[in-house]
Amino acid sequence: MSEYVNDTLKAILNRKSVRHFSSQEVTKEQLNELVKAGMAAPTTLNCQPWEFIVVTDKEMLSEFAYSLQFGKMIDNAKAAIVVCTDTQKASEKHYDYAIIDASLASENILIAAESMGLGAAWVAVHPKEVAVNYIREKLNIPETIIPLNVIPIGYPTGQDYVKDKYNADVIHWEKW
Amino acid sequence: MSEYVNDTLKAILNRKSVRHFSSQEVTKEQLNELVKAGMAAPTTLNCQPWEFIVVTDKEMLSEFAYSLQFGKMIDNAKAAIVVCTDTQKASEKHYDYAIIDASLASENILIAAESMGLGAAWVAVHPKEVAVNYIREKLNIPETIIPLNVIPIGYPTGQDYVKDKYNADVIHWEKW
């Protein structure tokens, strides 16, 4: 058997948190493709509670980099996608479904980026209240909408490596 | 430009909730590959709070099918992966990080299945208290562990189709 069964598994297994981006630009078409991948995730009872904000403004990215914990790499990214969720649109208006649905969309974006030769990372916003309020204010996000993360996008320099997290101890067969 | 930029985007965009499975068996190697894909997801501060239970017992699958809301298709699946999360292992022992991290692992499994020609679906367990207690009891899951879903796995008959959920209205450029 080859190391990877197919290209998709290769992308999934090679996805990494990219913190070093080159000067190569990212196109609007690429960003749109990433968001499109996000919207292909499943949502509880197909409620699609997600909203996406795509930021390419250099000054805004720099501000995020200096204001968000663990967000320094946003400064040299070419864009960022902020994945948000709307509890009011979620199944049963349930907070957990809103968070889960937007999380799945975010993971699609991370895998899609890896497959396109781009780098990305999940910089947490929710559930950090200070970060949520900061991003809401900066991007005019309504009070009812939760910004889940900031996902910086750019071409990786190659300085970031994948972590092998395989752990047989957390796999249970048939029962716990 | 071709319809899909690459095979991974094709798998992401073609992923569907599969509710009809053929009689073709699924191997232990395939199930292990799916769980491995799950463990390649990022987790908050790399805490990896996830646990996976792989069920292939036909009787157990039938019980799930008749006891879980929207879970009828589990009866003709060849296996199911129950993705769980441990709040105690999550970053800051935070409930939200625990749920998000295990959700990302689950999405990896769904995309990996599509890429391998398999079918899967997310049958919700958490946050439905009755379902959580039922699955905990059936699978001997400790009280501190949250079972997030049951993901039936099998070969699709081809009766389930992908939904086009692309919606330009939820994409905001630069600001809300």
mmCIF file of N, CA and C in Angstrom, chain A residues 24-130:
data_model
loop_
_atom_site.group_PDB
_atom_site.id
_atom_site.type_symbol
_atom_site.label_atom_id
_atom_site.label_comp_id
_atom_site.label_asym_id
_atom_site.label_seq_id
_atom_site.Cartn_x
_atom_site.Cartn_y
_atom_site.Cartn_z
ATOM 1 N N GLN A 24 4.117 35.701 -1.882
ATOM 2 C CA GLN A 24 3.234 35.417 -3.025
ATOM 3 C C GLN A 24 1.771 35.769 -2.715
ATOM 4 N N GLU A 25 1.134 36.453 -3.661
ATOM 5 C CA GLU A 25 -0.245 36.891 -3.456
ATOM 6 C C GLU A 25 -1.243 35.740 -3.580
ATOM 7 N N VAL A 26 -2.389 35.917 -2.982
ATOM 8 C CA VAL A 26 -3.497 34.959 -3.078
ATOM 9 C C VAL A 26 -4.616 35.669 -3.841
ATOM 10 N N THR A 27 -5.259 34.978 -4.767
ATOM 11 C CA THR A 27 -6.286 35.640 -5.593
ATOM 12 C C THR A 27 -7.674 35.566 -4.949
ATOM 13 N N LYS A 28 -8.528 36.450 -5.413
ATOM 14 C CA LYS A 28 -9.919 36.461 -4.959
ATOM 15 C C LYS A 28 -10.596 35.134 -5.321
ATOM 16 N N GLU A 29 -10.226 34.577 -6.467
ATOM 17 C CA GLU A 29 -10.805 33.298 -6.905
ATOM 18 C C GLU A 29 -10.426 32.176 -5.923
ATOM 19 N N GLN A 30 -9.166 32.192 -5.479
ATOM 20 C CA GLN A 30 -8.740 31.178 -4.504
ATOM 21 C C GLN A 30 -9.520 31.320 -3.188
ATOM 22 N N LEU A 31 -9.682 32.556 -2.761
ATOM 23 C CA LEU A 31 -10.403 32.793 -1.504
ATOM 24 C C LEU A 31 -11.858 32.355 -1.629
ATOM 25 N N ASN A 32 -12.427 32.632 -2.800
ATOM 26 C CA ASN A 32 -13.816 32.231 -3.029
ATOM 27 C C ASN A 32 -13.946 30.700 -3.034
ATOM 28 N N GLU A 33 -12.945 30.043 -3.610
ATOM 29 C CA GLU A 33 -12.932 28.572 -3.650
ATOM 30 C C GLU A 33 -12.872 28.006 -2.223
ATOM 31 N N LEU A 34 -12.099 28.642 -1.375
ATOM 32 C CA LEU A 34 -11.991 28.190 0.018
ATOM 33 C C LEU A 34 -13.329 28.323 0.751
ATOM 34 N N VAL A 35 -13.981 29.468 0.554
ATOM 35 C CA VAL A 35 -15.276 29.681 1.220
ATOM 36 C C VAL A 35 -16.318 28.696 0.681
ATOM 37 N N LYS A 36 -16.239 28.449 -0.611
ATOM 38 C CA LYS A 36 -17.144 27.474 -1.237
ATOM 39 C C LYS A 36 -16.949 26.092 -0.600
ATOM 40 N N ALA A 37 -15.704 25.727 -0.372
ATOM 41 C CA ALA A 37 -15.416 24.455 0.306
ATOM 42 C C ALA A 37 -16.035 24.460 1.700
ATOM 43 N N GLY A 38 -15.937 25.587 2.382
ATOM 44 C CA GLY A 38 -16.533 25.716 3.712
ATOM 45 C C GLY A 38 -18.025 25.411 3.697
ATOM 46 N N MET A 39 -18.698 25.963 2.701
ATOM 47 C CA MET A 39 -20.156 25.802 2.608
ATOM 48 C C MET A 39 -20.583 24.403 2.179
ATOM 49 N N ALA A 40 -19.629 23.536 1.882
ATOM 50 C CA ALA A 40 -19.981 22.163 1.502
ATOM 51 C C ALA A 40 -20.066 21.252 2.728
ATOM 52 N N ALA A 41 -19.750 21.790 3.901
ATOM 53 C CA ALA A 41 -19.831 20.977 5.128
ATOM 54 C C ALA A 41 -21.297 20.688 5.464
ATOM 55 N N PRO A 42 -21.530 19.615 6.191
ATOM 56 C CA PRO A 42 -22.911 19.345 6.619
ATOM 57 C C PRO A 42 -23.300 20.281 7.762
ATOM 58 N N THR A 43 -24.580 20.558 7.895
ATOM 59 C CA THR A 43 -25.054 21.315 9.061
ATOM 60 C C THR A 43 -26.284 20.599 9.625
ATOM 61 N N THR A 44 -26.496 20.771 10.905
ATOM 62 C CA THR A 44 -27.614 20.098 11.566
ATOM 63 C C THR A 44 -28.934 20.477 10.880
ATOM 64 N N LEU A 45 -29.671 19.482 10.436
ATOM 65 C CA LEU A 45 -30.937 19.662 9.706
ATOM 66 C C LEU A 45 -30.812 20.684 8.579
ATOM 67 N N ASN A 46 -29.603 20.757 7.996
ATOM 68 C CA ASN A 46 -29.324 21.627 6.840
ATOM 69 C C ASN A 46 -29.665 23.101 7.086
ATOM 70 N N CYS A 47 -29.450 23.583 8.302
ATOM 71 C CA CYS A 47 -29.795 24.978 8.637
ATOM 72 C C CYS A 47 -28.758 26.003 8.167
ATOM 73 N N GLN A 48 -27.528 25.567 7.881
ATOM 74 C CA GLN A 48 -26.482 26.449 7.348
ATOM 75 C C GLN A 48 -26.389 27.796 8.098
ATOM 76 N N PRO A 49 -26.044 27.753 9.375
ATOM 77 C CA PRO A 49 -26.036 28.984 10.170
ATOM 78 C C PRO A 49 -24.796 29.863 9.959
ATOM 79 N N TRP A 50 -23.934 29.479 9.022
ATOM 80 C CA TRP A 50 -22.643 30.145 8.878
ATOM 81 C C TRP A 50 -22.669 31.465 8.119
ATOM 82 N N GLU A 51 -21.654 32.286 8.383
ATOM 83 C CA GLU A 51 -21.375 33.534 7.654
ATOM 84 C C GLU A 51 -19.854 33.606 7.559
ATOM 85 N N PHE A 52 -19.351 34.160 6.459
ATOM 86 C CA PHE A 52 -17.909 34.224 6.227
ATOM 87 C C PHE A 52 -17.493 35.662 5.905
ATOM 88 N N ILE A 53 -16.470 36.142 6.560
ATOM 89 C CA ILE A 53 -15.925 37.455 6.226
ATOM 90 C C ILE A 53 -14.505 37.253 5.706
ATOM 91 N N VAL A 54 -14.266 37.732 4.495
ATOM 92 C CA VAL A 54 -12.943 37.576 3.891
ATOM 93 C C VAL A 54 -12.229 38.924 3.960
ATOM 94 N N VAL A 55 -11.112 38.946 4.650
ATOM 95 C CA VAL A 55 -10.364 40.189 4.857
ATOM 96 C C VAL A 55 -9.053 40.127 4.071
ATOM 97 N N THR A 56 -8.807 41.138 3.230
ATOM 98 C CA THR A 56 -7.523 41.201 2.515
ATOM 99 C C THR A 56 -6.789 42.504 2.840
ATOM 100 N N ASP A 57 -7.463 43.406 3.517
ATOM 101 C CA ASP A 57 -6.885 44.707 3.861
ATOM 102 C C ASP A 57 -5.666 44.540 4.773
ATOM 103 N N LYS A 58 -4.530 44.985 4.273
ATOM 104 C CA LYS A 58 -3.246 44.789 4.968
ATOM 105 C C LYS A 58 -3.251 45.371 6.388
ATOM 106 N N GLU A 59 -3.818 46.559 6.512
ATOM 107 C CA GLU A 59 -3.832 47.213 7.824
ATOM 108 C C GLU A 59 -4.675 46.431 8.834
ATOM 109 N N MET A 60 -5.813 45.950 8.354
ATOM 110 C CA MET A 60 -6.684 45.168 9.234
ATOM 111 C C MET A 60 -5.977 43.886 9.669
ATOM 112 N N LEU A 61 -5.306 43.226 8.734
ATOM 113 C CA LEU A 61 -4.590 41.991 9.073
ATOM 114 C C LEU A 61 -3.512 42.262 10.127
ATOM 115 N N SER A 62 -2.810 43.368 9.963
ATOM 116 C CA SER A 62 -1.780 43.727 10.947
ATOM 117 C C SER A 62 -2.390 43.985 12.318
ATOM 118 N N GLU A 63 -3.511 44.654 12.325
ATOM 119 C CA GLU A 63 -4.180 44.909 13.611
ATOM 120 C C GLU A 63 -4.557 43.601 14.295
ATOM 121 N N PHE A 64 -5.124 42.678 13.507
ATOM 122 C CA PHE A 64 -5.485 41.364 14.071
ATOM 123 C C PHE A 64 -4.237 40.698 14.675
ATOM 124 N N ALA A 65 -3.139 40.772 13.932
ATOM 125 C CA ALA A 65 -1.906 40.099 14.350
ATOM 126 C C ALA A 65 -1.436 40.584 15.715
ATOM 127 N N TYR A 66 -1.585 41.864 15.972
ATOM 128 C CA TYR A 66 -1.088 42.404 17.225
ATOM 129 C C TYR A 66 -2.117 42.383 18.342
ATOM 130 N N SER A 67 -3.354 42.065 18.010
ATOM 131 C CA SER A 67 -4.407 42.074 19.031
ATOM 132 C C SER A 67 -4.871 40.685 19.445
ATOM 133 N N LEU A 68 -4.701 39.699 18.580
ATOM 134 C CA LEU A 68 -5.211 38.362 18.902
ATOM 135 C C LEU A 68 -4.107 37.453 19.436
ATOM 136 N N GLN A 69 -4.400 36.789 20.544
ATOM 137 C CA GLN A 69 -3.474 35.822 21.127
ATOM 138 C C GLN A 69 -3.163 34.722 20.095
ATOM 139 N N PHE A 70 -1.910 34.375 19.963
ATOM 140 C CA PHE A 70 -1.456 33.354 19.000
ATOM 141 C C PHE A 70 -1.749 33.744 17.546
ATOM 142 N N GLY A 71 -1.930 35.066 17.299
ATOM 143 C CA GLY A 71 -2.310 35.491 15.947
ATOM 144 C C GLY A 71 -1.215 36.227 15.199
ATOM 145 N N LYS A 72 -0.002 36.242 15.748
ATOM 146 C CA LYS A 72 1.094 37.016 15.160
ATOM 147 C C LYS A 72 1.289 36.740 13.671
ATOM 148 N N MET A 73 1.095 35.462 13.260
ATOM 149 C CA MET A 73 1.338 35.106 11.856
ATOM 150 C C MET A 73 0.367 35.780 10.892
ATOM 151 N N ILE A 74 -0.725 36.326 11.399
ATOM 152 C CA ILE A 74 -1.707 36.962 10.495
ATOM 153 C C ILE A 74 -1.063 38.149 9.778
ATOM 154 N N ASP A 75 -0.038 38.717 10.408
ATOM 155 C CA ASP A 75 0.624 39.897 9.843
ATOM 156 C C ASP A 75 1.257 39.614 8.480
ATOM 157 N N ASN A 76 1.775 38.410 8.266
ATOM 158 C CA ASN A 76 2.373 38.149 6.952
ATOM 159 C C ASN A 76 1.496 37.275 6.041
ATOM 160 N N ALA A 77 0.241 37.053 6.469
ATOM 161 C CA ALA A 77 -0.711 36.344 5.596
ATOM 162 C C ALA A 77 -1.234 37.334 4.555
ATOM 163 N N LYS A 78 -1.751 36.813 3.454
ATOM 164 C CA LYS A 78 -2.270 37.685 2.396
ATOM 165 C C LYS A 78 -3.756 37.949 2.545
ATOM 166 N N ALA A 79 -4.395 37.174 3.368
ATOM 167 C CA ALA A 79 -5.829 37.316 3.599
ATOM 168 C C ALA A 79 -6.190 36.545 4.856
ATOM 169 N N ALA A 80 -7.407 36.739 5.301
ATOM 170 C CA ALA A 80 -7.906 35.932 6.415
ATOM 171 C C ALA A 80 -9.397 35.713 6.212
ATOM 172 N N ILE A 81 -9.839 34.529 6.574
ATOM 173 C CA ILE A 81 -11.270 34.227 6.531
ATOM 174 C C ILE A 81 -11.749 34.109 7.974
ATOM 175 N N VAL A 82 -12.779 34.887 8.305
ATOM 176 C CA VAL A 82 -13.367 34.827 9.637
ATOM 177 C C VAL A 82 -14.669 34.035 9.508
ATOM 178 N N VAL A 83 -14.695 32.862 10.122
ATOM 179 C CA VAL A 83 -15.902 32.029 10.043
ATOM 180 C C VAL A 83 -16.779 32.365 11.248
ATOM 181 N N CYS A 84 -18.023 32.732 10.942
ATOM 182 C CA CYS A 84 -18.956 33.140 11.988
ATOM 183 C C CYS A 84 -20.161 32.207 11.995
ATOM 184 N N THR A 85 -20.917 32.261 13.088
ATOM 185 C CA THR A 85 -22.136 31.461 13.147
ATOM 186 C C THR A 85 -23.265 32.249 13.782
ATOM 187 N N ASP A 86 -24.466 31.923 13.344
ATOM 188 C CA ASP A 86 -25.657 32.650 13.771
ATOM 189 C C ASP A 86 -26.572 31.676 14.506
ATOM 190 N N THR A 87 -26.571 31.790 15.842
ATOM 191 C CA THR A 87 -27.367 30.863 16.655
ATOM 192 C C THR A 87 -28.844 30.884 16.241
ATOM 193 N N GLN A 88 -29.314 32.047 15.827
ATOM 194 C CA GLN A 88 -30.729 32.183 15.439
ATOM 195 C C GLN A 88 -31.089 31.334 14.218
ATOM 196 N N LYS A 89 -30.089 31.061 13.383
ATOM 197 C CA LYS A 89 -30.347 30.279 12.167
ATOM 198 C C LYS A 89 -30.119 28.779 12.391
ATOM 199 N N ALA A 90 -29.454 28.442 13.492
ATOM 200 C CA ALA A 90 -29.100 27.036 13.743
ATOM 201 C C ALA A 90 -30.331 26.195 14.106
ATOM 202 N N SER A 91 -30.221 24.900 13.936
ATOM 203 C CA SER A 91 -31.300 23.984 14.298
ATOM 204 C C SER A 91 -31.697 24.209 15.761
ATOM 205 N N GLU A 92 -32.991 24.348 16.006
ATOM 206 C CA GLU A 92 -33.526 24.623 17.362
ATOM 207 C C GLU A 92 -32.906 25.881 17.984
ATOM 208 N N LYS A 93 -32.292 26.728 17.153
ATOM 209 C CA LYS A 93 -31.550 27.913 17.651
ATOM 210 C C LYS A 93 -30.575 27.493 18.752
ATOM 211 N N HIS A 94 -30.031 26.296 18.606
ATOM 212 C CA HIS A 94 -29.185 25.720 19.659
ATOM 213 C C HIS A 94 -27.735 26.169 19.465
ATOM 214 N N TYR A 95 -27.195 26.717 20.530
ATOM 215 C CA TYR A 95 -25.810 27.185 20.561
ATOM 216 C C TYR A 95 -24.831 26.108 20.079
ATOM 217 N N ASP A 96 -24.966 24.890 20.579
ATOM 218 C CA ASP A 96 -24.016 23.830 20.216
ATOM 219 C C ASP A 96 -24.056 23.507 18.727
ATOM 220 N N TYR A 97 -25.256 23.438 18.155
ATOM 221 C CA TYR A 97 -25.342 23.153 16.717
ATOM 222 C C TYR A 97 -24.695 24.291 15.925
ATOM 223 N N ALA A 98 -24.913 25.525 16.369
ATOM 224 C CA ALA A 98 -24.330 26.679 15.671
ATOM 225 C C ALA A 98 -22.803 26.581 15.651
ATOM 226 N N ILE A 99 -22.230 26.228 16.793
ATOM 227 C CA ILE A 99 -20.765 26.131 16.915
ATOM 228 C C ILE A 99 -20.234 24.944 16.102
ATOM 229 N N ILE A 100 -20.898 23.794 16.221
ATOM 230 C CA ILE A 100 -20.445 22.600 15.491
ATOM 231 C C ILE A 100 -20.490 22.847 13.985
ATOM 232 N N ASP A 101 -21.599 23.367 13.492
ATOM 233 C CA ASP A 101 -21.765 23.554 12.040
ATOM 234 C C ASP A 101 -20.669 24.466 11.467
ATOM 235 N N ALA A 102 -20.393 25.559 12.144
ATOM 236 C CA ALA A 102 -19.368 26.485 11.639
ATOM 237 C C ALA A 102 -17.964 25.909 11.806
ATOM 238 N N SER A 103 -17.791 25.034 12.782
ATOM 239 C CA SER A 103 -16.494 24.357 12.955
ATOM 240 C C SER A 103 -16.212 23.451 11.762
ATOM 241 N N LEU A 104 -17.232 22.708 11.322
ATOM 242 C CA LEU A 104 -17.045 21.798 10.189
ATOM 243 C C LEU A 104 -16.690 22.594 8.928
ATOM 244 N N ALA A 105 -17.348 23.727 8.732
ATOM 245 C CA ALA A 105 -17.025 24.574 7.578
ATOM 246 C C ALA A 105 -15.571 25.036 7.650
ATOM 247 N N SER A 106 -15.123 25.377 8.849
ATOM 248 C CA SER A 106 -13.751 25.850 9.032
ATOM 249 C C SER A 106 -12.745 24.749 8.691
ATOM 250 N N GLU A 107 -13.031 23.526 9.115
ATOM 251 C CA GLU A 107 -12.120 22.419 8.816
ATOM 252 C C GLU A 107 -12.043 22.182 7.308
ATOM 253 N N ASN A 108 -13.177 22.300 6.616
ATOM 254 C CA ASN A 108 -13.148 22.185 5.148
ATOM 255 C C ASN A 108 -12.199 23.224 4.546
ATOM 256 N N ILE A 109 -12.242 24.436 5.063
ATOM 257 C CA ILE A 109 -11.376 25.511 4.546
ATOM 258 C C ILE A 109 -9.904 25.157 4.781
ATOM 259 N N LEU A 110 -9.597 24.633 5.957
ATOM 260 C CA LEU A 110 -8.205 24.279 6.275
ATOM 261 C C LEU A 110 -7.693 23.174 5.345
ATOM 262 N N ILE A 111 -8.524 22.170 5.096
ATOM 263 C CA ILE A 111 -8.110 21.070 4.214
ATOM 264 C C ILE A 111 -8.023 21.559 2.769
ATOM 265 N N ALA A 112 -8.997 22.344 2.350
ATOM 266 C CA ALA A 112 -8.997 22.874 0.981
ATOM 267 C C ALA A 112 -7.725 23.688 0.736
ATOM 268 N N ALA A 113 -7.340 24.516 1.709
ATOM 269 C CA ALA A 113 -6.128 25.331 1.569
ATOM 270 C C ALA A 113 -4.907 24.436 1.356
ATOM 271 N N GLU A 114 -4.764 23.425 2.197
ATOM 272 C CA GLU A 114 -3.636 22.486 2.056
ATOM 273 C C GLU A 114 -3.622 21.870 0.654
ATOM 274 N N SER A 115 -4.786 21.477 0.163
ATOM 275 C CA SER A 115 -4.866 20.814 -1.151
ATOM 276 C C SER A 115 -4.501 21.754 -2.294
ATOM 277 N N MET A 116 -4.673 23.065 -2.077
ATOM 278 C CA MET A 116 -4.387 24.052 -3.124
ATOM 279 C C MET A 116 -2.965 24.607 -3.004
ATOM 280 N N GLY A 117 -2.178 24.035 -2.115
ATOM 281 C CA GLY A 117 -0.805 24.504 -1.932
ATOM 282 C C GLY A 117 -0.711 25.732 -1.046
ATOM 283 N N LEU A 118 -1.832 26.092 -0.440
ATOM 284 C CA LEU A 118 -1.866 27.259 0.448
ATOM 285 C C LEU A 118 -1.657 26.821 1.902
ATOM 286 N N GLY A 119 -1.347 27.782 2.737
ATOM 287 C CA GLY A 119 -1.220 27.514 4.157
ATOM 288 C C GLY A 119 -2.326 28.224 4.908
ATOM 289 N N ALA A 120 -2.727 27.651 6.032
ATOM 290 C CA ALA A 120 -3.790 28.229 6.851
ATOM 291 C C ALA A 120 -3.602 27.781 8.294
ATOM 292 N N ALA A 121 -4.373 28.340 9.174
ATOM 293 C CA ALA A 121 -4.331 27.939 10.585
ATOM 294 C C ALA A 121 -5.615 28.441 11.232
ATOM 295 N N TRP A 122 -5.990 27.832 12.322
ATOM 296 C CA TRP A 122 -7.175 28.263 13.083
ATOM 297 C C TRP A 122 -6.683 29.126 14.238
ATOM 298 N N VAL A 123 -6.924 30.418 14.171
ATOM 299 C CA VAL A 123 -6.635 31.290 15.309
ATOM 300 C C VAL A 123 -7.964 31.476 16.041
ATOM 301 N N ALA A 124 -8.011 31.014 17.277
ATOM 302 C CA ALA A 124 -9.280 31.006 18.019
ATOM 303 C C ALA A 124 -9.764 32.416 18.354
ATOM 304 N N VAL A 125 -11.043 32.649 18.162
ATOM 305 C CA VAL A 125 -11.694 33.883 18.626
ATOM 306 C C VAL A 125 -12.693 33.450 19.708
ATOM 307 N N HIS A 126 -13.850 32.897 19.317
ATOM 308 C CA HIS A 126 -14.730 32.264 20.284
ATOM 309 C C HIS A 126 -14.023 31.059 20.906
ATOM 310 N N PRO A 127 -14.123 30.733 22.167
ATOM 311 C CA PRO A 127 -14.965 31.352 23.199
ATOM 312 C C PRO A 127 -14.259 32.426 24.038
ATOM 313 N N LYS A 128 -13.232 33.077 23.498
ATOM 314 C CA LYS A 128 -12.551 34.127 24.274
ATOM 315 C C LYS A 128 -13.336 35.436 24.142
ATOM 316 N N GLU A 129 -13.973 35.845 25.187
ATOM 317 C CA GLU A 129 -14.893 36.985 25.110
ATOM 318 C C GLU A 129 -14.224 38.255 24.607
ATOM 319 N N VAL A 130 -13.014 38.516 25.073
ATOM 320 C CA VAL A 130 -12.305 39.729 24.652
ATOM 321 C C VAL A 130 -12.063 39.696 23.136
#
